[in-house]
Each structure stands twice: as structure tokens, then as C-alpha cells.
Amino acid sequence: MPACFLPASMASQVQRMLPSSSSSPRPLPVINLARLGKDPATRTLAIQDIARACREQGCFQVVNHGVSKSAMAGAFEAASEFFQLSPEHKELFASTDIGRPVRYDTSSRDGISKARSFLKHYANPLEDWVEYWPLHPPSYRKKMGEYAVEIQRLSMQLMDAILQGLGLRPLYMQEKLEKGMQFMALNSYPQFSSHRGDKVGLAAHSDYGFLTILLQRSPGLEVMPHDRDTWTAVPAIPGALHVHIGDHLEVLSNGRLKSLVHRAILNPDEARISIASIHGLSKDEKVCCAEELVDEVNPAMYRESSFQDFLDFLPSNINNYKRFVESLKIDRA
Ligand SMILES: O=C(O)CCC(=O)C(=O)O
Ligand SMILES: [Fe+2]
């Protein structure tokens, strides 16, 4: 399967496509991930770019990331065909029970969904979860499964680079990450129309895990980068994937990295689908501040917590959204 590869000249063209002006902060970074597999000096520079993007913006896009074009196209086909099914097919998965392995919903009980339908399911290890996934459309399991496996592999590479950027040893927590949680959210938003009024499809929030890797084909994702306090549109660059920091990476890094607040805006030109893959540790594994990043000058700033703790926290969010990470902060006043 051909990997999605952008030659250096095109990658720099993409860089120029991004909005920039002398008075505004630097544009959202686009990082050529092929450099991670090159000689040690090139790899070190790539890790430094990733570290800077995580610190200063909390997000970046990646190109030459090794996820095949066919897997990305397949994931979009599977998601679009699922959302086009009749309500009876989709409602087989409708549930308000957040513990379900697969869940379809159209409502706003989570306090942030304003105009989205979603299908959420676990994906890693695939053999544990795929039997719960939809049987319709018939190619769903194969196409989404291929994408999920490739994205899980990419998440391992990104975590290794990000953790090395924090000064942690290579392959830090690798085994736990390999067995870790991959949680996929397929989001479907209607086209914006003026009589709808509100342009927000999914309100401001941060994701619970270490990393989110997001695929979008048309614009709609907006982020609040750490170096500015304005909503910034993430351009839909063909073949690129968007990456951002989640609450548990803020905890693991003891606050050196901050989770990214983001939202989705309804696209005025068309209905939009996005596919988010959220990566963390397995359900009962606690995440705490890395001991290497805690000392007398930098005491632990967050309580430990697991994905299960996050699930237990969610009901308190109904109609009153609060970020999970805020509930973990240790008050040292
Ligand atoms: O649709 C988007 O671009 C954002 C989706 C998102 O933030 C999520 O699924 O957590
Ligand atoms: Fe999100």
C-alpha cells in the first residue's frame, strides 16, 4: 500500500499555504515526519520541532507520516457510508451508557455536542473490539480496522518523539502504550445554514487522552493555540493529519505541556465528517506526573487518574461542561 509521501518541495508549498502575517504568531506547524526515520541528527531536529510545537501551540499537523492514502480514504468511505444508513441501522448502537464499546448518539447530553452525530468505539487491540463494530456498511470493519491499526502505529512514533522531547528516555512507557487505549470518534456535522444561527457544531473542550490524531477533509476544526488567545482554523491539507495534546499528557508532563482546547465549526459549503483517534493507557492504568519531571522545584501538579476515572467524571458534565484536567489539578495555594 503506498504511504502518503509529500516531497520536500510540496511540504514547503503547504507551509506557505498556511495563514501568516508579520503581526500574528507563527503559523500552525506542519511537520515532515519522514525525518524521524533519517540519520540521528535529522531525527533530533524533528524531535525538537515536535517539542516546540507541543510547548508553544499544543498542536501540529504531520505529513509523510506513513499512514497510507488508501487507509485514510477507506476510513472516510466507511464513516460516510455509516452516517448515510437509515436511522434504524444507526440506532442499533444508540445508547446513553458511556461504558458501551460502540455508541451512536445525536444529542447534546455531553454538554458540548451542539450539532453533531457521532459513532464512538474502541480500537486497540483491534481483535478485542472489532467484533462489536457495525456490520453495516459491510466494509466498515475492514476499512476502519486498517486505518485504526496504521494510526495506532503512528501514535506510538509520535509519543516516543514527544516523550524524548520532554527529556524522557527512548521508548518510555512503550509496553503500556502498545496495550493502551485507542478510542475513535467519528463525527458528522450538517452544513451551516443561516437559519440555524449557531455556527458551532462541537463546543470548546479538550480530549482526555495523551494524544488525538484527527483526519478532516474539509475545514471545521478550530484550535486555541497556547501562544495566542484566538480561535484559529486548522487548514484541511490533503494527506495531512492533525495532532494535539490531551489532558493526560498534561498530567504526565507535569504541566510542561498543556492540553489543547479546540472545537468544530459547521462548514458553510458542505456537511463535514471528521475522524478523531484518541490514544491513552488502558482503562484502569493510572496516569501520574512522570517521576523524572517531579522534584523539589517542580512538585507534582496533578493527581493520578485512569480512563475509568474519566468515565466516572463524565456524568457531572451533563449540560455543564468542565475539562477533566481541571479536576486533577492539585491546589498548592
Ligand atoms: O470535528 C472536529 O474537527 C473535532 C472533533 C473532536 O474534537 C473530537 O472528536 O473530540
Ligand atoms: Fe476533541
Short mmCIF file of C-alpha atoms and ligand atoms in Angstrom, two decimals:
data_model
loop_
_atom_site.label_atom_id
_atom_site.label_comp_id
_atom_site.label_asym_id
_atom_site.label_seq_id
_atom_site.Cartn_x
_atom_site.Cartn_y
_atom_site.Cartn_z
CA MET A 1 0.00 0.00 0.00
CA PRO A 2 1.61 3.33 -0.96
CA ALA A 3 2.41 5.55 2.00
CA CYS A 4 1.27 9.14 1.73
CA PHE A 5 4.56 10.90 0.83
CA LEU A 6 4.95 14.62 0.15
CA PRO A 7 8.26 15.64 -1.44
CA ALA A 8 10.12 18.37 0.46
CA SER A 9 9.20 20.99 -2.20
CA MET A 10 5.49 20.25 -1.72
CA ALA A 11 5.81 20.23 2.07
CA SER A 12 7.25 23.74 1.91
CA GLN A 13 4.46 24.76 -0.51
CA VAL A 14 1.99 23.51 2.10
CA GLN A 15 3.82 25.58 4.73
CA ARG A 16 3.31 28.67 2.55
CA MET A 17 -0.43 27.92 2.22
CA LEU A 18 -0.87 28.42 5.94
CA PRO A 19 -2.02 31.85 7.11
CA SER A 20 0.74 34.14 8.29
CA SER A 21 1.32 37.82 8.85
CA SER A 22 4.12 39.76 10.48
CA SER A 23 1.96 40.79 13.44
CA SER A 24 0.40 37.37 14.08
CA PRO A 25 2.02 34.47 15.95
CA ARG A 26 3.79 31.82 13.93
CA PRO A 27 1.51 29.69 11.73
CA LEU A 28 0.38 26.29 12.96
CA PRO A 29 3.33 23.98 12.34
CA VAL A 30 3.36 21.31 9.62
CA ILE A 31 6.00 18.70 10.44
CA ASN A 32 7.56 16.33 7.93
CA LEU A 33 7.58 13.08 9.90
CA ALA A 34 9.82 11.24 7.42
CA ARG A 35 12.69 13.00 9.23
CA LEU A 36 12.12 10.79 12.30
CA GLY A 37 13.37 7.79 10.31
CA LYS A 38 16.51 9.51 8.99
CA ASP A 39 20.03 9.87 10.48
CA PRO A 40 20.29 10.72 14.21
CA ALA A 41 20.96 14.44 13.62
CA THR A 42 17.90 14.83 11.37
CA ARG A 43 15.79 12.82 13.83
CA THR A 44 16.93 15.07 16.69
CA LEU A 45 15.89 18.17 14.74
CA ALA A 46 12.48 16.64 14.02
CA ILE A 47 12.03 15.82 17.72
CA GLN A 48 12.95 19.42 18.58
CA ASP A 49 10.35 20.74 16.10
CA ILE A 50 7.71 18.47 17.62
CA ALA A 51 8.71 19.52 21.16
CA ARG A 52 8.43 23.20 20.24
CA ALA A 53 5.05 22.75 18.57
CA CYS A 54 3.73 20.86 21.62
CA ARG A 55 5.04 23.50 24.01
CA GLU A 56 4.13 26.65 22.09
CA GLN A 57 0.94 25.67 20.27
CA GLY A 58 -0.23 22.34 21.68
CA CYS A 59 -0.83 21.01 18.17
CA PHE A 60 0.72 20.48 14.76
CA GLN A 61 -0.05 18.73 11.50
CA VAL A 62 2.06 15.91 10.13
CA VAL A 63 2.87 14.99 6.53
CA ASN A 64 4.88 11.97 5.32
CA HIS A 65 3.54 10.21 8.41
CA GLY A 66 3.43 6.72 6.90
CA VAL A 67 -0.36 6.29 7.07
CA SER A 68 -1.39 5.14 3.61
CA LYS A 69 -3.66 7.22 1.40
CA SER A 70 -5.81 4.13 0.87
CA ALA A 71 -6.34 3.67 4.64
CA MET A 72 -7.33 7.33 5.04
CA ALA A 73 -9.71 7.16 2.05
CA GLY A 74 -11.15 3.86 3.35
CA ALA A 75 -11.82 5.35 6.78
CA PHE A 76 -13.71 8.25 5.19
CA GLU A 77 -15.73 5.89 2.99
CA ALA A 78 -16.63 3.68 5.95
CA ALA A 79 -17.63 6.68 8.09
CA SER A 80 -19.67 8.40 5.32
CA GLU A 81 -21.47 5.16 4.44
CA PHE A 82 -22.27 4.54 8.11
CA PHE A 83 -23.77 8.01 8.59
CA GLN A 84 -25.82 7.59 5.38
CA LEU A 85 -27.53 4.45 6.73
CA SER A 86 -31.18 4.61 7.73
CA PRO A 87 -31.83 5.71 11.33
CA GLU A 88 -32.83 2.11 12.31
CA HIS A 89 -29.36 0.82 11.41
CA LYS A 90 -27.59 3.58 13.30
CA GLU A 91 -29.86 3.43 16.29
CA LEU A 92 -28.85 -0.17 16.90
CA PHE A 93 -25.85 1.49 18.52
CA ALA A 94 -27.72 4.30 20.24
CA SER A 95 -27.05 4.34 23.95
CA THR A 96 -26.53 6.76 26.77
CA ASP A 97 -24.34 4.20 28.56
CA ILE A 98 -20.81 5.59 28.19
CA GLY A 99 -19.37 2.18 29.14
CA ARG A 100 -20.61 0.60 25.85
CA PRO A 101 -17.84 -0.48 23.42
CA VAL A 102 -19.70 1.16 20.50
CA ARG A 103 -22.02 4.11 20.85
CA TYR A 104 -24.02 6.25 18.42
CA ASP A 105 -25.66 9.47 19.53
CA THR A 106 -27.13 12.66 18.12
CA SER A 107 -27.88 14.55 21.28
CA SER A 108 -26.08 17.07 23.41
CA ARG A 109 -26.01 15.26 26.75
CA ASP A 110 -22.22 15.60 26.89
CA GLY A 111 -22.60 19.36 27.22
CA ILE A 112 -20.53 20.08 24.08
CA SER A 113 -22.27 18.38 21.12
CA LYS A 114 -24.39 21.11 19.57
CA ALA A 115 -24.95 19.80 16.08
CA ARG A 116 -23.15 16.53 15.60
CA SER A 117 -23.96 12.86 15.36
CA PHE A 118 -21.18 10.56 16.38
CA LEU A 119 -20.15 6.95 16.43
CA LYS A 120 -17.57 6.19 19.11
CA HIS A 121 -15.74 2.94 19.62
CA TYR A 122 -12.56 1.42 20.96
CA ALA A 123 -9.97 0.10 18.52
CA ASN A 124 -6.79 -1.19 20.19
CA PRO A 125 -6.05 -4.06 20.33
CA LEU A 126 -8.24 -4.46 17.26
CA GLU A 127 -9.01 -8.15 17.84
CA ASP A 128 -10.63 -7.29 21.20
CA TRP A 129 -13.00 -4.68 19.78
CA VAL A 130 -13.71 -5.28 16.10
CA GLU A 131 -16.47 -7.85 16.82
CA TYR A 132 -18.55 -5.05 18.39
CA TRP A 133 -18.19 -2.70 15.40
CA PRO A 134 -21.02 -2.14 12.89
CA LEU A 135 -21.70 -4.84 10.29
CA HIS A 136 -23.15 -2.17 8.01
CA PRO A 137 -21.80 -0.90 5.74
CA PRO A 138 -20.30 -4.35 5.02
CA SER A 139 -16.77 -2.98 4.50
CA TYR A 140 -16.83 -0.98 7.76
CA ARG A 141 -14.76 -3.35 9.89
CA LYS A 142 -12.10 -3.91 7.23
CA LYS A 143 -11.67 -0.27 6.21
CA MET A 144 -11.86 1.28 9.67
CA GLY A 145 -9.70 -1.54 11.05
CA GLU A 146 -6.90 -0.85 8.56
CA TYR A 147 -6.98 2.83 9.38
CA ALA A 148 -7.08 2.21 13.15
CA VAL A 149 -4.01 -0.06 13.04
CA GLU A 150 -1.99 2.44 10.99
CA ILE A 151 -2.99 5.32 13.26
CA GLN A 152 -2.12 3.32 16.39
CA ARG A 153 1.35 2.73 14.90
CA LEU A 154 1.72 6.46 14.17
CA SER A 155 0.64 7.30 17.73
CA MET A 156 3.49 5.14 19.07
CA GLN A 157 6.03 7.05 16.95
CA LEU A 158 4.61 10.39 17.96
CA MET A 159 4.53 9.53 21.67
CA ASP A 160 8.15 8.35 21.52
CA ALA A 161 9.20 11.62 19.87
CA ILE A 162 7.14 13.79 22.24
CA LEU A 163 8.39 12.00 25.37
CA GLN A 164 12.01 12.25 24.17
CA GLY A 165 11.35 15.94 23.57
CA LEU A 166 10.47 16.15 27.27
CA GLY A 167 13.86 14.61 28.13
CA LEU A 168 12.46 11.14 28.92
CA ARG A 169 14.34 8.04 27.72
CA PRO A 170 13.60 6.49 24.30
CA LEU A 171 10.68 4.02 24.32
CA TYR A 172 9.42 5.38 27.67
CA MET A 173 6.22 3.51 28.65
CA GLN A 174 6.31 1.71 25.30
CA GLU A 175 4.73 -1.53 26.54
CA LYS A 176 1.87 0.25 28.27
CA LEU A 177 1.28 2.40 25.19
CA GLU A 178 1.23 -0.63 22.90
CA LYS A 179 -1.52 -2.17 25.02
CA GLY A 180 -3.08 1.23 25.54
CA MET A 181 -6.48 2.57 24.72
CA GLN A 182 -7.36 3.81 21.25
CA PHE A 183 -10.74 5.45 21.23
CA MET A 184 -12.22 6.57 17.91
CA ALA A 185 -14.83 9.28 17.46
CA LEU A 186 -16.41 9.58 14.03
CA ASN A 187 -18.16 12.93 13.90
CA SER A 188 -20.79 14.00 11.38
CA TYR A 189 -21.87 17.65 11.16
CA PRO A 190 -24.55 19.26 8.97
CA GLN A 191 -23.72 22.09 6.58
CA PHE A 192 -24.06 25.52 8.22
CA SER A 193 -27.14 27.46 7.21
CA SER A 194 -28.02 30.95 8.38
CA HIS A 195 -31.39 29.91 9.86
CA ARG A 196 -29.53 27.51 12.13
CA GLY A 197 -27.91 30.54 13.79
CA ASP A 198 -25.17 28.87 15.81
CA LYS A 199 -22.10 28.03 13.76
CA VAL A 200 -20.60 25.79 16.47
CA GLY A 201 -21.04 22.04 15.89
CA LEU A 202 -18.95 20.87 18.84
CA ALA A 203 -18.20 23.36 21.60
CA ALA A 204 -14.81 24.11 23.17
CA HIS A 205 -13.26 21.18 25.03
CA SER A 206 -10.03 19.24 25.47
CA ASP A 207 -9.62 15.50 24.93
CA TYR A 208 -8.85 13.21 27.85
CA GLY A 209 -6.00 11.05 26.42
CA PHE A 210 -2.33 11.66 25.69
CA LEU A 211 -2.77 12.45 22.01
CA THR A 212 -5.52 12.94 19.48
CA ILE A 213 -4.85 12.31 15.79
CA LEU A 214 -7.57 13.82 13.62
CA LEU A 215 -8.47 13.36 9.96
CA GLN A 216 -10.55 16.02 8.22
CA ARG A 217 -11.18 16.60 4.55
CA SER A 218 -12.85 19.95 4.77
CA PRO A 219 -12.21 22.75 7.25
CA GLY A 220 -14.11 22.98 10.52
CA LEU A 221 -11.61 22.22 13.30
CA GLU A 222 -10.61 25.31 15.27
CA VAL A 223 -7.94 25.37 17.96
CA MET A 224 -6.89 27.78 20.69
CA PRO A 225 -3.08 27.52 20.43
CA HIS A 226 -1.16 28.25 23.63
CA ASP A 227 0.70 31.21 22.08
CA ARG A 228 -2.47 33.21 21.34
CA ASP A 229 -5.96 33.51 22.72
CA THR A 230 -7.90 33.44 19.48
CA TRP A 231 -9.69 30.64 17.68
CA THR A 232 -7.51 29.52 14.80
CA ALA A 233 -8.81 27.42 11.91
CA VAL A 234 -6.82 24.28 11.14
CA PRO A 235 -6.48 24.16 7.34
CA ALA A 236 -7.54 20.88 5.70
CA ILE A 237 -4.26 19.95 3.97
CA PRO A 238 -4.75 16.95 1.65
CA GLY A 239 -2.98 13.89 3.10
CA ALA A 240 -2.04 15.58 6.39
CA LEU A 241 -3.15 14.54 9.88
CA HIS A 242 -3.72 16.94 12.75
CA VAL A 243 -2.22 16.05 16.16
CA HIS A 244 -2.96 17.64 19.52
CA ILE A 245 -2.16 17.22 23.19
CA GLY A 246 -4.75 15.77 25.57
CA ASP A 247 -5.33 16.07 29.31
CA HIS A 248 -3.31 13.00 30.30
CA LEU A 249 -0.19 14.27 28.53
CA GLU A 250 -0.50 17.50 30.51
CA VAL A 251 -0.52 15.30 33.64
CA LEU A 252 2.34 13.01 32.54
CA SER A 253 4.50 16.02 31.61
CA ASN A 254 3.67 17.64 34.97
CA GLY A 255 2.31 20.69 33.18
CA ARG A 256 5.26 21.25 30.81
CA LEU A 257 2.79 20.51 28.02
CA LYS A 258 -0.79 21.72 28.15
CA SER A 259 -3.82 20.05 26.63
CA LEU A 260 -5.33 21.87 23.67
CA VAL A 261 -8.74 23.50 23.74
CA HIS A 262 -10.49 23.01 20.40
CA ARG A 263 -13.94 22.99 18.80
CA ALA A 264 -15.64 22.25 15.49
CA ILE A 265 -17.39 24.87 13.38
CA LEU A 266 -20.06 23.99 10.84
CA ASN A 267 -18.75 24.26 7.32
CA PRO A 268 -20.80 26.74 5.17
CA ASP A 269 -20.11 24.80 1.95
CA GLU A 270 -20.89 21.21 2.88
CA ALA A 271 -21.71 18.67 5.56
CA ARG A 272 -18.50 17.53 7.22
CA ILE A 273 -17.07 14.34 8.71
CA SER A 274 -14.03 14.16 10.97
CA ILE A 275 -12.38 11.08 12.44
CA ALA A 276 -10.59 11.55 15.76
CA SER A 277 -8.40 8.82 17.28
CA ILE A 278 -7.61 9.36 20.95
CA HIS A 279 -4.68 7.48 22.49
CA GLY A 280 -4.08 6.80 26.17
CA LEU A 281 -3.37 3.98 28.61
CA SER A 282 -5.73 1.07 29.17
CA LYS A 283 -8.86 1.58 31.22
CA ASP A 284 -7.61 1.02 34.77
CA GLU A 285 -3.98 2.09 34.30
CA LYS A 286 -3.28 5.23 36.35
CA VAL A 287 -1.52 8.18 34.72
CA CYS A 288 0.55 10.36 37.07
CA CYS A 289 3.23 13.01 36.65
CA ALA A 290 6.41 11.28 35.34
CA GLU A 291 8.75 10.96 38.33
CA GLU A 292 11.64 12.22 36.15
CA LEU A 293 9.74 15.52 35.82
CA VAL A 294 8.99 15.96 39.51
CA ASP A 295 11.45 17.43 42.01
CA GLU A 296 11.54 19.97 44.84
CA VAL A 297 11.32 22.90 42.44
CA ASN A 298 8.65 21.21 40.32
CA PRO A 299 6.31 19.34 42.67
CA ALA A 300 3.60 17.14 41.16
CA MET A 301 0.83 19.45 39.96
CA TYR A 302 -1.82 16.80 39.17
CA ARG A 303 -3.49 13.86 40.89
CA GLU A 304 -3.19 10.45 39.25
CA SER A 305 -6.19 9.16 37.29
CA SER A 306 -7.21 6.48 34.80
CA PHE A 307 -9.53 6.36 31.82
CA GLN A 308 -12.09 4.76 34.14
CA ASP A 309 -11.79 7.85 36.39
CA PHE A 310 -12.51 9.98 33.33
CA LEU A 311 -15.63 7.90 32.57
CA ASP A 312 -16.74 8.32 36.18
CA PHE A 313 -16.19 12.09 35.90
CA LEU A 314 -18.27 12.47 32.71
CA PRO A 315 -21.81 12.37 34.20
CA SER A 316 -21.00 15.57 36.15
CA ASN A 317 -20.56 17.25 32.75
CA ILE A 318 -24.14 16.90 31.60
CA ASN A 319 -25.24 20.38 30.48
CA ASN A 320 -22.33 21.88 32.41
CA TYR A 321 -19.08 21.00 30.65
CA LYS A 322 -15.86 21.09 32.67
CA ARG A 323 -12.44 19.94 31.49
CA PHE A 324 -11.25 16.71 33.12
CA VAL A 325 -7.73 18.12 33.59
CA GLU A 326 -9.08 20.91 35.77
CA SER A 327 -10.45 18.32 38.20
CA LEU A 328 -6.97 16.77 38.52
CA LYS A 329 -5.03 19.91 39.48
CA ILE A 330 -3.55 19.88 42.97
CA ASP A 331 -4.29 23.12 44.76
CA ARG A 332 -0.94 24.27 46.19
CA ALA A 333 -2.17 27.69 47.35
O1 LIG B 1 -14.67 17.57 14.28
C1 LIG B 1 -13.62 18.04 14.68
O2 LIG B 1 -12.84 18.62 13.94
C2 LIG B 1 -13.26 17.91 16.14
C3 LIG B 1 -13.66 16.60 16.76
C4 LIG B 1 -13.25 16.49 18.20
O3 LIG B 1 -12.75 17.42 18.78
C5 LIG B 1 -13.45 15.24 18.95
O4 LIG B 1 -13.98 14.27 18.39
O5 LIG B 1 -13.04 15.20 20.14
FE FE B 2 -11.89 16.79 20.67
#
